[in-house]
Amino acid sequence: MPRHGVSPGQGRPRSDGEQASDRSSGAPCLRLLWLGLALALALPNSLVLWSPAEAHPLPAQGHSAKFIRIAPQLQEAFGWWNLTCPTCKGLFTAIDFGLRNQASVAWVGSVAIKLCMLLKIAPPAVCQSAVHLFEDDMVEVWTRSVLSPSEACGLLLGSSCGHWDIFSSWNISLPAVPKPPPQPPKPPAPGSPVSRVLFLTDLHWDHDYLEGTDPNCENPLCCRRDSGPPPASQPGAGYWGEYSKCDLPLRTLESLLSGLGPAGPFDMVYWTGDIPAHNVWQQSRQDQLRALTTVTALVKKFLGPVRVYPAVGNHESTPVNGFPPPFIKGNQSSHWLYEAMAEAWEPWLPAEALRTLRIGGFYALSPRPGLRLISLNMNFCSRENFWLLINSTDPAGQLQWLVGELQAAEDRGDKVHIIGHIPPGHCLKSWSWNYYRIVERYENTLAGQFFGHTHVDEFEVFYDEETLSRPLSVAFLAPSATTYIGLNPGYRVYQIDGNYSGSSHVVLDHETYILNLTEANEPGATPHWHLLYRARETYGLPNALPTAWHDLVYRMWRDTQLFQTFWFLYHKGHPPSEPCGTPCRLATLCAQLSARSDSPALCRHLVPDASLPNVQSLWSRPLLC
Ligand SMILES: [Zn+2]
Ligand SMILES: [Zn+2]
């Protein structure tokens, strides 16, 4: 696919189409893999149950609307069968039963492998491994969702026979307590204490990284043991990392952590997940746990007594993005992962946080007086989490729990920070809109939001829902530690209104540090992590409050030079060689205004109304793999 520019998927402009597994243009296109599995599931029954048109692994609500729109045709088509409700349910019960046996799973898998190869989704070996990794969970999900008697017969024969509610919209309830009048934070008095918070995200350690191997191999992840040597005229993977579809060797993470001195000292650390590499087609639970424990041990070794507060990324699990909500019990549940996390992170988290971490991968704690930290498991909002096909309504009750936490903080007069992996503007529509509503209701309490996942340096501004014009919060999306794809390694430090009575706990500024790979990989060089930029100084911001970020977007729209600076920093000092033309610039800036998914109206001040459909089409361009 085009290496950079506007891309696709969930309506975000982003480089390299990182949607399936972050910046995974080269990663096995999971969307298409889902299509293969979905087709394989649909074909044996000759049912008109296809995967959504864009081969989306997890259709957005828009797709449920599509299903609903085609329902009358389906009902008509099935009408001549004279299919009665009990027969329909009997038929789907039989399909369900038939699909669950081992021979059927193997058969579905073999069809999916053939489709994967036929459609050239990935090299044959990757097709085979990936399908075997996903087939059990996928069959389970499809039989419990799309092919379940109630869902399928509800779609085919109408609501009197069953209920088709996959991806229907839902609302969490807010307490009856009236919203206090908005009160923007006051700037701290000169000389007030300032906290430094180290922010690590998307470390993506590749255990099999090997210097000198082919950085442009045919597999979705390169620079590794099985990548082979590069062509004679091409250089091999660098010692510290590579500007390609490669992750990081452990020594680069060690270098990052050991070189933190000049950026510190730190009061605490936020660490928002994605620890393992992007070799998603061949990861075992054992591999994921090794990454979790190895990297956690490394972080502990270098940060010593500083408290680290982690959040769960989409790559922690295997299959990638597979995070069953707590109603899935037994071996297919996430018990193996959350239990290991609770054990590894036990020194940093209090008992109550460990309790909810074990259940749903999220928690809350009070790192200091007056501040509540909430770590969300954003996989429960994810379009890629195929388990949500079974039920996507507030998975694990996480948003309702969040409301309870925010109300309690408001009652106490505390401020709240939220950390998470996938940013809210990338979530399933209902989740995203509910979250947006919560942010607006608790705007006085919510002092900071911090995410990762896109691997690039960006942000998302939140507005009041009534006018969509008053900026009231901002989510910071920090760049990754990994180079994936074509980036310098890096990390972020937030300066926050400090630890004193009456602190606003808001972000005052942020700094981004990188390792310049070109320099580091020179023969005889030693790695030198340096400050890339300070946000307020570089962008001329009066402060780091939501309005300043809102204004910056509009300034960048008018000032191409300023946008070029942003584009350079967005890629951690290693922008793509292709320039970002007007459509790319528009879509990139629009993304900074879109903390809520499927809301083109948020960009209406950026572009004339007449152009909105075009912006939308930029957003919804299907992922090319
Ligand atoms: Zn990542
Ligand atoms: Zn991610």
XYZ file of C-alpha atoms and ligand atoms in Angstrom:
627
model
C 0.000 0.000 0.000
C 1.134 3.581 -0.284
C 3.780 3.970 2.322
C 2.357 7.089 3.856
C -0.475 9.487 3.639
C -4.064 9.102 4.475
C -5.108 5.680 5.293
C -8.009 3.965 6.223
C -9.610 1.619 8.382
C -11.356 3.217 11.240
C -11.443 6.516 9.665
C -8.131 7.795 10.884
C -5.493 9.180 8.674
C -2.436 7.308 9.637
C 0.766 6.263 8.168
C 1.309 2.829 6.878
C -2.182 1.663 7.672
C -1.367 0.619 11.159
C -4.862 -0.488 11.800
C -4.667 -4.218 11.978
C -1.730 -4.316 14.288
C -0.823 -0.708 14.627
C 1.376 0.402 11.759
C 1.052 -2.856 9.982
C 0.955 -2.136 6.290
C 3.192 -5.100 5.911
C 1.682 -7.118 8.695
C -0.601 -9.900 7.622
C -3.699 -8.009 6.799
C -5.847 -9.337 9.565
C -8.922 -7.816 8.041
C -8.501 -10.013 5.011
C -7.606 -12.961 7.159
C -10.920 -12.475 8.954
C -12.577 -12.433 5.587
C -11.009 -15.775 4.781
C -12.149 -17.279 8.044
C -15.547 -15.693 7.769
C -16.053 -16.977 4.247
C -14.939 -20.376 5.330
C -17.544 -20.275 8.064
C -20.261 -19.023 5.789
C -19.676 -21.171 2.748
C -20.357 -24.637 4.141
C -23.887 -23.638 4.998
C -24.590 -21.850 1.735
C -26.007 -19.064 3.792
C -25.941 -15.505 2.670
C -23.828 -14.548 5.619
C -20.801 -12.837 4.348
C -18.140 -10.846 5.971
C -18.624 -7.099 5.719
C -17.638 -5.597 2.424
C -14.460 -3.934 3.588
C -13.173 -7.154 5.023
C -13.217 -5.538 8.386
C -12.334 -7.970 11.134
C -14.886 -6.474 13.339
C -17.525 -4.516 11.551
C -18.377 -1.119 12.908
C -21.934 -0.172 13.618
C -22.175 0.911 10.022
C -21.956 -2.701 9.084
C -24.749 -3.729 11.368
C -26.817 -1.143 9.555
C -25.837 -2.814 6.304
C -26.992 -6.164 7.622
C -30.224 -4.649 8.774
C -30.745 -2.996 5.397
C -30.338 -6.288 3.598
C -32.593 -8.082 6.054
C -35.755 -7.598 3.950
C -34.042 -9.109 0.885
C -32.809 -11.989 2.990
C -36.232 -12.503 4.451
C -37.713 -12.457 0.971
C -35.074 -14.828 -0.365
C -35.724 -17.249 2.435
C -39.468 -16.785 2.217
C -39.890 -19.253 -0.630
C -38.292 -21.868 1.573
C -41.251 -21.407 3.814
C -38.755 -21.418 6.626
C -40.537 -21.385 9.963
C -38.992 -19.989 13.087
C -38.565 -23.357 14.839
C -37.023 -24.870 11.678
C -34.666 -21.931 11.350
C -33.557 -22.256 14.937
C -33.198 -26.009 14.560
C -31.067 -25.485 11.461
C -28.754 -23.022 13.159
C -28.510 -25.151 16.275
C -27.340 -27.982 14.016
C -24.841 -25.699 12.257
C -23.605 -24.521 15.624
C -23.206 -28.085 16.825
C -21.543 -29.178 13.592
C -19.073 -26.321 13.542
C -17.866 -26.843 17.062
C -16.412 -30.300 16.502
C -12.716 -30.557 15.798
C -13.051 -31.859 12.249
C -15.174 -28.842 11.313
C -12.728 -26.383 12.810
C -9.949 -28.048 10.822
C -12.079 -27.908 7.668
C -12.867 -24.223 8.175
C -9.165 -23.623 8.779
C -8.122 -25.379 5.587
C -10.595 -23.338 3.499
C -9.359 -20.140 5.160
C -5.729 -21.058 4.393
C -6.604 -21.664 0.742
C -8.404 -18.321 0.535
C -5.540 -16.543 2.288
C -3.101 -17.921 -0.293
C -5.436 -17.435 -3.242
C -6.038 -13.794 -2.322
C -2.306 -13.391 -1.622
C -3.071 -11.978 1.819
C 0.305 -13.141 3.137
C 3.090 -15.603 2.230
C 1.843 -19.239 2.450
C 3.707 -20.031 5.683
C 2.227 -16.933 7.338
C -1.275 -17.888 6.087
C -0.937 -21.338 7.631
C 0.371 -20.215 11.015
C -2.044 -17.309 11.320
C -5.136 -19.358 10.483
C -4.188 -22.093 12.941
C -3.708 -19.457 15.598
C -7.097 -17.845 15.022
C -9.398 -20.677 13.930
C -10.565 -21.983 17.315
C -11.476 -18.579 18.707
C -13.071 -17.463 15.444
C -15.336 -20.508 15.209
C -16.344 -19.983 18.826
C -17.151 -16.329 18.196
C -19.101 -16.919 14.980
C -21.188 -19.722 16.405
C -21.992 -17.573 19.439
C -22.750 -14.444 17.424
C -23.523 -14.252 13.716
C -24.473 -17.929 13.375
C -26.287 -18.254 16.689
C -29.942 -19.296 16.226
C -31.307 -16.133 17.795
C -29.161 -13.665 15.844
C -29.345 -15.433 12.493
C -33.073 -16.227 12.621
C -33.821 -12.734 13.891
C -32.119 -11.383 10.800
C -33.708 -13.869 8.391
C -37.229 -14.081 9.753
C -37.706 -10.885 11.716
C -37.734 -9.881 15.343
C -40.607 -12.241 16.239
C -38.155 -15.129 15.798
C -35.027 -13.690 17.354
C -33.048 -10.575 17.940
C -30.310 -9.354 15.585
C -28.461 -6.847 17.698
C -24.834 -7.226 16.729
C -23.282 -3.789 17.164
C -26.543 -2.155 18.050
C -26.076 1.127 19.863
C -26.228 1.365 23.632
C -26.008 3.973 26.380
C -24.401 3.908 29.765
C -26.299 5.789 32.455
C -24.920 8.868 34.139
C -25.761 9.617 37.791
C -28.591 12.045 38.502
C -26.106 14.480 40.075
C -26.265 17.696 37.997
C -23.126 18.622 36.108
C -21.226 21.433 37.834
C -20.600 24.528 35.665
C -17.446 24.164 33.535
C -14.402 25.487 35.329
C -11.233 25.634 33.212
C -8.093 25.017 35.309
C -6.151 28.013 36.560
C -2.457 28.145 35.641
C -0.311 27.121 38.629
C 1.277 29.919 40.647
C 4.913 30.606 39.690
C 7.237 28.304 41.603
C 4.600 25.603 42.178
C 5.984 22.059 42.101
C 6.005 20.393 38.676
C 5.925 16.597 38.243
C 7.732 14.751 35.505
C 5.893 11.680 34.270
C 7.745 9.284 31.989
C 5.442 7.870 29.328
C 6.391 4.628 27.618
C 4.254 2.984 24.946
C 4.476 0.369 22.178
C 7.859 -1.105 23.081
C 7.320 -4.117 20.777
C 10.354 -6.183 21.737
C 11.429 -8.650 19.023
C 13.197 -11.588 20.608
C 14.339 -12.740 17.134
C 15.731 -9.407 15.910
C 19.034 -10.075 14.110
C 21.482 -7.469 12.830
C 22.378 -7.862 9.158
C 19.185 -9.642 8.055
C 16.862 -8.428 5.290
C 14.835 -5.367 6.418
C 12.549 -5.735 3.383
C 11.733 -9.430 3.559
C 8.384 -10.702 2.298
C 7.014 -11.497 5.748
C 5.031 -8.908 7.662
C 7.859 -8.426 10.191
C 11.524 -8.347 9.129
C 15.042 -7.830 10.499
C 14.754 -11.205 12.174
C 16.295 -14.615 12.241
C 13.924 -15.979 9.565
C 14.165 -12.906 7.281
C 17.254 -14.185 5.465
C 20.105 -12.045 4.147
C 19.359 -8.855 2.165
C 19.984 -8.722 -1.606
C 23.704 -8.213 -2.355
C 23.350 -4.490 -3.096
C 21.238 -3.691 -0.023
C 22.325 -3.081 3.581
C 21.134 -5.427 6.310
C 19.256 -4.530 9.500
C 21.114 -2.109 11.771
C 22.418 -3.003 15.215
C 20.010 -0.714 17.149
C 16.987 -1.011 14.866
C 15.935 -0.239 11.315
C 13.700 2.182 9.381
C 11.542 -0.607 8.059
C 8.810 -3.033 9.101
C 10.960 -4.107 12.055
C 10.625 -4.003 15.830
C 13.365 -3.529 18.443
C 16.033 -5.809 19.884
C 16.200 -5.927 23.688
C 19.479 -3.962 23.697
C 17.675 -0.892 22.251
C 15.065 -1.020 25.014
C 17.866 -1.462 27.535
C 19.646 1.533 26.014
C 16.435 3.600 26.200
C 15.906 2.788 29.875
C 19.554 3.157 30.869
C 19.756 6.513 29.056
C 16.787 8.107 30.835
C 19.005 10.072 33.245
C 19.025 13.457 31.478
C 15.229 13.318 30.983
C 14.519 12.521 34.654
C 14.137 12.273 37.513
C 10.569 11.006 37.268
C 7.787 11.090 39.804
C 5.973 8.204 38.169
C 5.712 6.257 34.922
C 2.722 5.593 32.685
C 3.272 2.588 30.399
C 0.499 1.926 27.894
C 1.230 -1.512 26.509
C 2.095 -3.383 23.305
C 5.099 -5.234 24.669
C 5.539 -8.107 22.140
C 6.654 -7.783 18.507
C 4.445 -7.752 15.394
C 5.047 -11.410 14.429
C 1.380 -11.936 15.186
C 0.997 -15.024 12.980
C 3.215 -17.207 15.123
C 2.884 -16.069 18.741
C 2.118 -18.524 21.529
C 0.851 -17.670 25.004
C 4.295 -18.628 26.250
C 5.901 -16.077 23.883
C 3.578 -13.321 25.118
C 4.267 -14.131 28.767
C 8.003 -14.169 28.141
C 7.747 -10.670 26.624
C 5.653 -9.475 29.586
C 8.018 -10.769 32.254
C 11.280 -9.915 30.442
C 10.357 -6.336 29.665
C 8.700 -5.776 33.058
C 11.920 -6.966 34.732
C 13.932 -4.563 32.577
C 11.673 -1.618 33.446
C 11.967 -2.491 37.156
C 15.732 -2.796 36.910
C 16.229 0.677 35.451
C 13.412 2.600 37.131
C 14.020 1.152 40.550
C 11.652 2.522 43.169
C 9.703 4.798 40.791
C 6.105 3.598 40.531
C 5.063 2.338 37.109
C 1.395 2.216 36.109
C 0.736 0.008 33.083
C -2.224 -0.372 30.724
C -3.040 -3.372 28.524
C -2.214 -3.104 24.790
C -3.803 -4.992 21.918
C -0.618 -6.998 21.265
C -0.371 -8.493 24.743
C -2.742 -11.315 23.835
C -2.587 -14.054 21.252
C -4.320 -14.169 18.861
C -3.574 -10.454 18.640
C -6.584 -8.258 19.574
C -8.322 -11.266 21.115
C -9.658 -10.057 24.462
C -12.770 -11.990 25.470
C -14.954 -10.110 27.961
C -15.182 -11.711 31.420
C -18.296 -13.746 30.536
C -16.019 -16.075 28.546
C -14.730 -18.595 31.054
C -12.223 -21.429 30.902
C -9.242 -21.852 28.633
C -10.418 -19.313 26.051
C -10.677 -16.543 28.659
C -7.936 -13.955 29.280
C -7.232 -15.477 32.696
C -3.735 -16.645 31.616
C -2.778 -13.086 30.693
C -4.354 -10.978 33.444
C -3.099 -13.374 36.114
C 0.474 -13.046 34.796
C 0.124 -9.261 34.633
C -1.125 -9.116 38.217
C 1.876 -11.159 39.295
C 4.417 -9.137 37.271
C 2.994 -5.736 38.263
C 2.174 -6.607 41.876
C 4.964 -4.367 43.312
C 3.431 -1.301 41.625
C -0.305 -1.811 42.207
C -2.461 -1.951 45.355
C -4.713 -4.927 46.110
C -7.948 -3.378 44.799
C -6.258 -2.532 41.475
C -4.927 -6.075 41.185
C -8.432 -7.419 41.820
C -10.041 -5.606 38.851
C -6.930 -6.182 36.706
C -7.441 -9.923 37.177
C -11.087 -9.677 36.107
C -10.950 -7.272 33.184
C -7.465 -5.845 32.674
C -8.382 -2.382 34.071
C -7.956 -0.668 37.434
C -7.947 2.583 39.432
C -5.661 3.814 42.194
C -4.569 7.021 43.903
C -0.893 7.686 43.111
C -0.895 10.844 45.271
C -3.355 12.876 47.327
C -5.957 14.550 45.139
C -5.236 12.463 42.032
C -6.977 9.285 40.864
C -5.393 7.307 38.047
C -7.623 5.111 35.891
C -6.058 2.535 33.584
C -8.558 1.373 30.954
C -8.470 -1.827 28.937
C -9.204 -0.264 25.564
C -9.400 -3.657 23.885
C -13.020 -3.576 25.045
C -13.614 -0.673 22.664
C -11.649 -2.135 19.812
C -12.955 -2.790 16.323
C -10.316 -5.486 16.042
C -11.421 -7.427 19.121
C -13.468 -10.136 17.404
C -14.885 -11.349 20.745
C -17.073 -8.247 20.830
C -19.152 -9.742 18.013
C -20.817 -11.805 20.736
C -21.747 -8.723 22.737
C -20.262 -5.265 22.339
C -22.420 -3.499 24.949
C -20.074 -1.900 27.497
C -17.815 -4.971 27.694
C -16.911 -5.923 31.263
C -19.074 -2.988 32.431
C -15.922 -0.908 32.142
C -17.500 2.414 31.144
C -20.156 2.163 33.847
C -17.340 1.463 36.320
C -15.466 4.499 34.927
C -18.507 6.699 35.557
C -18.616 5.445 39.156
C -14.927 6.262 39.612
C -15.322 9.746 38.106
C -18.398 10.528 40.195
C -16.592 9.427 43.362
C -13.597 11.612 42.389
C -15.898 14.574 41.748
C -17.555 14.031 45.138
C -14.139 14.015 46.845
C -12.840 16.970 44.833
C -10.071 14.825 43.304
C -8.676 15.127 39.781
C -8.396 12.130 37.425
C -5.897 10.931 34.832
C -6.927 8.244 32.341
C -4.344 6.041 30.648
C -5.061 3.444 27.969
C -3.656 1.939 24.811
C -6.061 2.470 21.893
C -7.170 6.119 21.692
C -10.912 6.825 22.070
C -11.320 8.223 18.549
C -10.370 4.806 17.169
C -13.032 2.865 19.067
C -16.285 1.213 18.050
C -18.883 3.921 17.579
C -21.124 3.346 20.602
C -18.180 2.945 22.948
C -16.535 6.048 21.542
C -19.681 8.204 21.756
C -20.417 7.054 25.312
C -16.839 7.836 26.319
C -17.120 11.299 24.731
C -20.276 11.940 26.752
C -18.514 10.866 29.956
C -15.562 13.160 29.237
C -17.917 16.090 28.769
C -19.870 15.338 31.957
C -16.693 15.138 34.059
C -14.652 17.819 32.291
C -13.848 19.582 35.598
C -12.557 16.370 37.160
C -10.677 14.867 34.223
C -7.244 16.498 34.204
C -5.431 14.352 31.641
C -5.849 11.555 29.084
C -2.886 9.568 27.775
C -2.849 6.932 25.016
C -0.535 5.245 22.478
C -1.138 2.603 19.782
C -0.825 4.704 16.625
C 2.995 4.803 17.018
C 3.012 8.421 15.851
C 2.935 11.701 17.798
C -0.545 13.199 17.793
C -3.559 14.195 19.928
C -7.371 14.223 19.960
C -9.389 17.249 21.100
C -12.783 16.782 22.830
C -15.622 19.334 22.481
C -18.939 20.009 24.196
C -21.553 17.779 22.594
C -24.129 20.493 22.082
C -22.137 22.848 19.858
C -19.046 20.753 19.074
C -17.083 23.995 19.292
C -15.897 24.464 22.906
C -12.673 22.454 23.474
C -12.922 20.843 26.917
C -10.333 18.059 27.020
C -7.438 16.652 25.036
C -6.106 13.124 24.766
C -2.371 12.935 24.138
C -1.294 10.121 21.786
C 2.405 9.584 22.447
C 4.762 8.087 19.864
C 6.051 4.523 20.172
C 9.330 3.208 21.463
C 9.480 0.898 18.425
C 10.579 1.907 14.925
C 7.592 0.098 13.378
C 7.284 1.322 10.627
C 10.132 3.524 9.444
C 10.425 5.634 12.618
C 13.147 6.519 15.108
C 12.849 4.854 18.532
C 11.458 7.281 21.122
C 9.657 8.118 24.347
C 7.709 10.958 25.959
C 7.903 12.941 29.208
C 4.905 14.930 30.514
C 5.323 17.915 32.808
C 2.322 17.994 35.074
C 1.049 20.452 37.695
C 2.739 18.881 40.705
C 2.053 17.223 43.988
C 0.657 19.937 46.289
C -2.679 20.742 47.807
C -4.976 22.358 45.240
C -2.940 21.185 42.224
C -4.879 21.015 38.947
C -2.786 17.989 37.862
C -3.081 19.173 34.232
C -0.380 18.758 31.602
C 1.798 21.869 31.483
C 4.035 20.774 28.607
C 5.560 17.654 27.083
C 8.919 16.579 25.716
C 9.780 13.867 23.201
C 13.110 12.056 23.119
C 14.458 9.925 20.272
C 17.391 7.824 19.207
C 18.566 8.943 15.764
C 19.034 5.544 14.130
C 21.115 6.791 11.231
C 23.698 8.100 13.691
C 23.428 5.228 16.167
C 23.968 2.550 13.515
C 27.203 4.150 12.222
C 30.165 1.845 12.824
C 31.739 2.586 16.205
C 28.931 4.928 17.317
C 27.325 4.757 20.748
C 23.588 5.355 21.060
C 22.659 8.876 22.111
C 19.051 9.539 23.157
C 18.264 13.229 22.813
C 15.425 15.702 23.183
C 13.608 16.033 19.855
C 11.298 18.876 20.896
C 9.296 20.587 23.603
C 5.662 21.067 22.638
C 4.957 24.606 23.873
C 8.217 26.089 22.625
C 8.041 24.387 19.219
C 4.397 25.177 18.476
C 4.270 28.511 20.312
C 1.485 27.353 22.646
C 0.367 29.655 25.491
C -0.238 26.542 27.621
C -1.006 22.873 27.011
C -4.775 23.115 27.671
C -7.399 21.888 25.155
C -7.988 25.292 23.503
C -4.277 25.631 22.696
C -4.357 22.303 20.815
C -7.592 23.246 19.068
C -6.030 26.523 17.926
C -2.885 24.723 16.796
C -4.893 22.545 14.387
C -6.426 25.603 12.725
C -3.058 27.374 12.626
C -1.549 24.317 10.933
C -4.331 24.335 8.363
C -3.462 27.924 7.430
C 0.312 27.623 7.822
C 1.879 24.890 5.695
C 5.300 25.419 7.239
C 3.925 24.847 10.724
C 2.183 21.701 9.503
C 5.478 20.435 8.042
C 7.047 20.810 11.505
C 4.161 18.803 12.964
C 4.540 16.173 10.199
C 8.263 15.813 10.974
C 7.626 15.416 14.710
C 4.577 13.189 14.098
C 7.093 10.689 12.659
C 9.657 11.199 15.440
C 12.063 13.056 13.178
C 11.923 10.526 10.345
C 9.116 11.542 7.997
C 8.345 9.574 4.827
C 9.991 10.695 1.625
C 6.601 11.365 -0.031
C 5.280 14.797 0.941
C 1.931 15.104 2.719
C -0.280 16.878 0.158
C -3.535 18.715 0.840
C -5.824 15.667 1.260
C -3.270 14.054 3.563
C -2.919 17.278 5.563
C -6.664 17.683 5.821
C -7.204 14.115 6.983
C -4.315 14.319 9.459
C -5.624 17.546 10.982
C -9.172 16.237 10.995
C -7.960 13.272 13.038
C -6.632 15.645 15.711
C -10.159 17.018 16.090
C -11.811 13.607 16.169
C -11.782 12.128 19.650
C -15.091 10.479 18.732
C -15.258 7.935 15.915
C -17.588 8.314 12.926
C -18.109 12.035 13.504
C -17.157 13.960 10.360
C -19.027 16.967 11.790
C -16.089 17.493 14.135
C -14.099 18.683 11.121
C -16.793 20.948 9.738
C -14.893 24.126 10.639
C -11.791 22.825 8.931
C -13.420 22.203 5.590
C -16.461 23.664 3.854
C -19.577 21.536 4.272
C -19.495 20.599 0.610
C -16.139 18.901 1.096
C -17.219 16.831 4.066
C -18.203 13.798 1.997
C -14.726 13.866 0.471
C -13.123 13.932 3.891
C -15.336 11.055 4.866
C -14.253 9.100 1.828
C -10.633 9.719 2.800
C -11.441 8.351 6.207
C -13.228 5.266 5.102
C -10.811 4.124 2.425
C -10.548 0.383 2.887
C -7.283 -1.005 4.134
C -5.056 -2.115 1.313
C -2.702 -4.862 2.240
Zn 1.861 -0.903 18.976
Zn -1.434 -1.238 19.650
